[in-house]
Amino acid sequence: MAHALSALPYAFDALEPHIDAKTMEIHSQKHHKAYVDNLNKALEAAPDLAGQDIVTLLRGIASVPAAIKQAVINNGGGHHNHSLFWEVMGPGGGGEPTGAIGDAIKDAFGDFAKLKDTVKNNGLTQFGSGWSWVVYNPTSGKLEAIKKPNQDSPLMEGLVPVMGVDVWEHAYYLKYQNLRAAYIDAWWNVVNWKTVEAKYVAAKAGK
Ligand code: MN3
């Protein structure tokens, strides 16, 4: 059972003007697809792992054979990170988080403005390529904001990503060029808080 690229839950131009259609098309159909294809290729060398879903595979990264471990970190991470990225965005997004996710943000960060500042700062200070994440930490029972290089998944260290912004240049360069800060500011307008909340609630329930 090979890993597969899912169709985007909306059209390429659905996040305009904040994220342009061409970026969405290349990002999902070329970049994400390459991670999926390369993950499947790497797993040909470890048929016993081929049946694992992507979350189980990344959580169990310690038991992946050394010969394909880095390929799984890069491409398995890339696959899961992008699948989550498409889900936590959507047309008609943005605004202030309310409900369970709004409460959890207040509890962990004080207020939404503080969370935004932290996510932005993490994204801007991630040297080179990587992600600015909001994760659920099962040990503390709270949300945390972290940054990770490349496609390193928070799942590999027991954290559960609930939202994240891709700060690789391929995520914003066509529209924003070198202006990573402007891209991150615009990104909040496409956050689908319903999905983020569902991910938080599931993480808290241990799912
Ligand atoms: Mn990307």
mmCIF file of C-alpha atoms and ligand atoms in Angstrom:
data_model
loop_
_atom_site.group_PDB
_atom_site.id
_atom_site.type_symbol
_atom_site.label_atom_id
_atom_site.label_comp_id
_atom_site.label_asym_id
_atom_site.label_seq_id
_atom_site.Cartn_x
_atom_site.Cartn_y
_atom_site.Cartn_z
ATOM 1 C CA MET A 1 0.000 0.000 0.000
ATOM 2 C CA ALA A 2 1.917 2.996 -1.262
ATOM 3 C CA HIS A 3 1.598 6.500 0.123
ATOM 4 C CA ALA A 4 -0.520 8.714 -2.102
ATOM 5 C CA LEU A 5 -0.894 12.395 -2.900
ATOM 6 C CA SER A 6 -4.405 13.549 -1.967
ATOM 7 C CA ALA A 7 -6.196 16.168 -4.028
ATOM 8 C CA LEU A 8 -6.283 19.636 -2.469
ATOM 9 C CA PRO A 9 -9.566 20.248 -0.605
ATOM 10 C CA TYR A 10 -10.031 23.469 -2.649
ATOM 11 C CA ALA A 11 -9.024 24.981 -5.986
ATOM 12 C CA PHE A 12 -5.486 26.262 -6.625
ATOM 13 C CA ASP A 13 -6.797 29.843 -6.691
ATOM 14 C CA ALA A 14 -8.957 29.495 -3.559
ATOM 15 C CA LEU A 15 -6.417 31.214 -1.313
ATOM 16 C CA GLU A 16 -5.931 34.265 -3.546
ATOM 17 C CA PRO A 17 -4.857 36.975 -3.018
ATOM 18 C CA HIS A 18 -2.868 35.798 0.014
ATOM 19 C CA ILE A 19 -1.352 32.733 -1.652
ATOM 20 C CA ASP A 20 -1.343 32.738 -5.446
ATOM 21 C CA ALA A 21 -2.714 29.942 -7.614
ATOM 22 C CA LYS A 22 0.597 29.220 -9.386
ATOM 23 C CA THR A 23 2.389 28.725 -6.072
ATOM 24 C CA MET A 24 -0.368 26.398 -4.839
ATOM 25 C CA GLU A 25 -0.228 24.387 -8.057
ATOM 26 C CA ILE A 26 3.560 23.951 -8.139
ATOM 27 C CA HIS A 27 3.807 23.464 -4.389
ATOM 28 C CA SER A 28 1.238 20.671 -4.274
ATOM 29 C CA GLN A 29 1.666 19.011 -7.691
ATOM 30 C CA LYS A 30 5.473 19.196 -7.930
ATOM 31 C CA HIS A 31 7.011 19.637 -4.464
ATOM 32 C CA HIS A 32 4.552 17.571 -2.416
ATOM 33 C CA LYS A 33 4.308 14.936 -5.150
ATOM 34 C CA ALA A 34 8.101 14.539 -5.173
ATOM 35 C CA TYR A 35 8.099 13.858 -1.418
ATOM 36 C CA VAL A 36 5.436 11.175 -1.854
ATOM 37 C CA ASP A 37 7.221 9.548 -4.807
ATOM 38 C CA ASN A 38 10.603 9.581 -3.062
ATOM 39 C CA LEU A 39 9.110 8.205 0.158
ATOM 40 C CA ASN A 40 7.594 5.291 -1.741
ATOM 41 C CA LYS A 41 10.892 4.699 -3.514
ATOM 42 C CA ALA A 42 12.809 4.664 -0.206
ATOM 43 C CA LEU A 43 10.328 2.234 1.366
ATOM 44 C CA GLU A 44 10.921 -0.305 -1.410
ATOM 45 C CA ALA A 45 14.026 -1.227 0.598
ATOM 46 C CA ALA A 46 11.944 -1.867 3.753
ATOM 47 C CA PRO A 47 8.817 -3.788 2.743
ATOM 48 C CA ASP A 48 7.887 -4.393 6.408
ATOM 49 C CA LEU A 49 7.374 -0.619 6.848
ATOM 50 C CA ALA A 50 5.374 -0.158 3.656
ATOM 51 C CA GLY A 51 2.050 -0.856 5.375
ATOM 52 C CA GLN A 52 2.520 1.797 8.082
ATOM 53 C CA ASP A 53 0.530 5.010 7.881
ATOM 54 C CA ILE A 54 2.634 8.157 7.730
ATOM 55 C CA VAL A 55 2.063 9.189 11.362
ATOM 56 C CA THR A 56 3.111 5.767 12.705
ATOM 57 C CA LEU A 57 6.143 5.759 10.418
ATOM 58 C CA LEU A 58 7.379 9.167 11.628
ATOM 59 C CA ARG A 59 6.673 8.491 15.310
ATOM 60 C CA GLY A 60 8.674 5.291 14.976
ATOM 61 C CA ILE A 61 11.557 6.904 13.091
ATOM 62 C CA ALA A 62 14.061 5.387 15.563
ATOM 63 C CA SER A 63 13.299 1.913 14.225
ATOM 64 C CA VAL A 64 13.631 2.802 10.536
ATOM 65 C CA PRO A 65 16.743 1.131 9.035
ATOM 66 C CA ALA A 66 19.773 3.443 8.834
ATOM 67 C CA ALA A 67 20.081 3.044 5.061
ATOM 68 C CA ILE A 68 16.738 4.789 4.420
ATOM 69 C CA LYS A 69 16.279 6.769 7.645
ATOM 70 C CA GLN A 70 17.278 10.180 6.268
ATOM 71 C CA ALA A 71 15.163 9.614 3.154
ATOM 72 C CA VAL A 72 12.155 8.863 5.372
ATOM 73 C CA ILE A 73 12.854 11.937 7.549
ATOM 74 C CA ASN A 74 13.045 14.171 4.467
ATOM 75 C CA ASN A 75 10.326 12.694 2.293
ATOM 76 C CA GLY A 76 8.009 11.186 4.896
ATOM 77 C CA GLY A 77 8.268 14.436 6.833
ATOM 78 C CA GLY A 78 7.673 16.384 3.633
ATOM 79 C CA HIS A 79 4.603 14.286 2.858
ATOM 80 C CA HIS A 80 3.007 14.660 6.295
ATOM 81 C CA ASN A 81 3.929 18.339 6.699
ATOM 82 C CA HIS A 82 2.352 19.289 3.375
ATOM 83 C CA SER A 83 -0.770 17.165 3.896
ATOM 84 C CA LEU A 84 -1.317 19.055 7.159
ATOM 85 C CA PHE A 85 -0.482 22.411 5.553
ATOM 86 C CA TRP A 86 -3.215 22.057 2.896
ATOM 87 C CA GLU A 87 -5.738 21.060 5.567
ATOM 88 C CA VAL A 88 -5.094 23.945 7.954
ATOM 89 C CA MET A 89 -5.637 26.486 5.191
ATOM 90 C CA GLY A 90 -8.813 27.258 3.306
ATOM 91 C CA PRO A 91 -10.881 29.893 1.568
ATOM 92 C CA GLY A 92 -12.763 32.199 3.934
ATOM 93 C CA GLY A 93 -10.198 31.531 6.650
ATOM 94 C CA GLY A 94 -8.493 33.795 9.136
ATOM 95 C CA GLY A 95 -9.978 35.800 11.957
ATOM 96 C CA GLU A 96 -9.547 35.171 15.662
ATOM 97 C CA PRO A 97 -9.579 31.606 16.970
ATOM 98 C CA THR A 98 -12.452 30.848 19.350
ATOM 99 C CA GLY A 99 -13.755 27.777 21.158
ATOM 100 C CA ALA A 100 -11.404 25.055 22.408
ATOM 101 C CA ILE A 101 -8.498 26.216 20.244
ATOM 102 C CA GLY A 102 -8.982 29.858 21.271
ATOM 103 C CA ASP A 103 -8.909 28.827 24.943
ATOM 104 C CA ALA A 104 -5.827 26.641 24.458
ATOM 105 C CA ILE A 105 -3.995 29.526 22.738
ATOM 106 C CA LYS A 106 -4.839 31.898 25.614
ATOM 107 C CA ASP A 107 -3.731 29.291 28.114
ATOM 108 C CA ALA A 108 -0.378 28.688 26.411
ATOM 109 C CA PHE A 109 0.521 32.103 24.992
ATOM 110 C CA GLY A 110 -1.564 34.683 26.870
ATOM 111 C CA ASP A 111 -3.404 35.893 23.789
ATOM 112 C CA PHE A 112 -3.668 35.400 20.031
ATOM 113 C CA ALA A 113 -1.410 38.384 19.264
ATOM 114 C CA LYS A 114 1.356 36.775 21.290
ATOM 115 C CA LEU A 115 0.959 33.502 19.378
ATOM 116 C CA LYS A 116 1.147 35.361 16.066
ATOM 117 C CA ASP A 117 4.310 37.173 17.131
ATOM 118 C CA THR A 118 5.947 33.939 18.228
ATOM 119 C CA VAL A 119 5.023 32.009 15.068
ATOM 120 C CA LYS A 120 6.264 34.894 12.924
ATOM 121 C CA ASN A 121 9.502 35.257 14.833
ATOM 122 C CA ASN A 122 10.142 31.508 14.622
ATOM 123 C CA GLY A 123 9.471 31.603 10.878
ATOM 124 C CA LEU A 124 11.756 34.570 10.307
ATOM 125 C CA THR A 125 14.611 33.173 12.380
ATOM 126 C CA GLN A 126 14.515 29.709 10.797
ATOM 127 C CA PHE A 127 17.743 30.006 8.796
ATOM 128 C CA GLY A 128 17.297 28.536 5.324
ATOM 129 C CA SER A 129 14.390 26.158 4.839
ATOM 130 C CA GLY A 130 11.959 24.853 7.426
ATOM 131 C CA TRP A 131 8.689 25.331 9.236
ATOM 132 C CA SER A 132 7.206 27.394 12.044
ATOM 133 C CA TRP A 133 4.906 25.076 13.984
ATOM 134 C CA VAL A 134 2.242 25.140 16.659
ATOM 135 C CA VAL A 135 2.301 21.735 18.326
ATOM 136 C CA TYR A 136 0.475 19.976 21.139
ATOM 137 C CA ASN A 137 2.863 18.623 23.749
ATOM 138 C CA PRO A 138 1.280 15.524 25.348
ATOM 139 C CA THR A 139 3.651 15.810 28.332
ATOM 140 C CA SER A 140 2.647 19.345 29.340
ATOM 141 C CA GLY A 141 -0.863 19.114 27.900
ATOM 142 C CA LYS A 142 -0.294 22.506 26.256
ATOM 143 C CA LEU A 143 0.320 24.086 22.876
ATOM 144 C CA GLU A 144 3.850 25.197 22.029
ATOM 145 C CA ALA A 145 5.361 27.185 19.158
ATOM 146 C CA ILE A 146 8.545 25.723 17.689
ATOM 147 C CA LYS A 147 10.591 25.901 14.503
ATOM 148 C CA LYS A 148 12.145 22.947 12.699
ATOM 149 C CA PRO A 149 14.626 22.850 9.808
ATOM 150 C CA ASN A 150 13.996 21.201 6.448
ATOM 151 C CA GLN A 151 11.096 18.709 6.577
ATOM 152 C CA ASP A 152 11.823 17.443 10.111
ATOM 153 C CA SER A 153 8.443 16.457 11.542
ATOM 154 C CA PRO A 154 7.522 17.334 15.148
ATOM 155 C CA LEU A 155 6.028 13.798 15.255
ATOM 156 C CA MET A 156 9.588 12.423 15.444
ATOM 157 C CA GLU A 157 9.981 13.895 18.936
ATOM 158 C CA GLY A 158 6.561 12.957 20.280
ATOM 159 C CA LEU A 159 4.888 16.293 19.540
ATOM 160 C CA VAL A 160 1.648 16.621 17.584
ATOM 161 C CA PRO A 161 1.555 19.396 14.966
ATOM 162 C CA VAL A 162 -1.792 21.226 14.910
ATOM 163 C CA MET A 163 -0.808 24.005 12.496
ATOM 164 C CA GLY A 164 2.309 25.123 10.697
ATOM 165 C CA VAL A 165 3.536 27.596 8.153
ATOM 166 C CA ASP A 166 5.963 26.413 5.487
ATOM 167 C CA VAL A 167 8.813 28.928 5.260
ATOM 168 C CA TRP A 168 10.725 27.238 2.436
ATOM 169 C CA GLU A 169 11.190 29.786 -0.356
ATOM 170 C CA HIS A 170 9.110 27.587 -2.696
ATOM 171 C CA ALA A 171 6.098 28.401 -0.480
ATOM 172 C CA TYR A 172 6.181 32.141 -1.165
ATOM 173 C CA TYR A 173 8.860 33.244 -3.613
ATOM 174 C CA LEU A 174 6.695 33.703 -6.729
ATOM 175 C CA LYS A 175 4.487 36.267 -5.014
ATOM 176 C CA TYR A 176 6.557 37.606 -2.104
ATOM 177 C CA GLN A 177 10.143 37.124 -3.378
ATOM 178 C CA ASN A 178 12.457 37.679 -0.399
ATOM 179 C CA LEU A 179 9.707 39.086 1.849
ATOM 180 C CA ARG A 180 9.131 36.128 4.153
ATOM 181 C CA ALA A 181 7.598 38.423 6.804
ATOM 182 C CA ALA A 182 4.904 39.690 4.412
ATOM 183 C CA TYR A 183 4.061 36.089 3.465
ATOM 184 C CA ILE A 184 3.703 35.029 7.103
ATOM 185 C CA ASP A 185 1.517 38.075 7.846
ATOM 186 C CA ALA A 186 -0.730 37.213 4.879
ATOM 187 C CA TRP A 187 -0.840 33.530 5.810
ATOM 188 C CA TRP A 188 -3.012 34.203 8.878
ATOM 189 C CA ASN A 189 -5.805 35.235 6.476
ATOM 190 C CA VAL A 190 -6.108 31.695 5.131
ATOM 191 C CA VAL A 191 -5.926 29.720 8.393
ATOM 192 C CA ASN A 192 -8.839 27.304 8.712
ATOM 193 C CA TRP A 193 -9.427 27.425 12.471
ATOM 194 C CA LYS A 194 -12.035 24.655 12.320
ATOM 195 C CA THR A 195 -9.417 22.186 11.114
ATOM 196 C CA VAL A 196 -6.800 23.463 13.542
ATOM 197 C CA GLU A 197 -9.261 23.055 16.401
ATOM 198 C CA ALA A 198 -10.149 19.515 15.299
ATOM 199 C CA LYS A 199 -6.446 18.617 15.246
ATOM 200 C CA TYR A 200 -5.959 20.104 18.713
ATOM 201 C CA VAL A 201 -8.985 18.280 20.159
ATOM 202 C CA ALA A 202 -7.836 14.964 18.634
ATOM 203 C CA ALA A 203 -4.280 15.472 19.923
ATOM 204 C CA LYS A 204 -5.530 16.243 23.422
ATOM 205 C CA ALA A 205 -7.671 13.086 23.341
ATOM 206 C CA GLY A 206 -4.540 11.123 22.435
ATOM 207 C CA LYS A 207 -5.654 10.300 18.896
HETATM 208 MN MN MN3 B 1 6.717 23.202 0.958
#
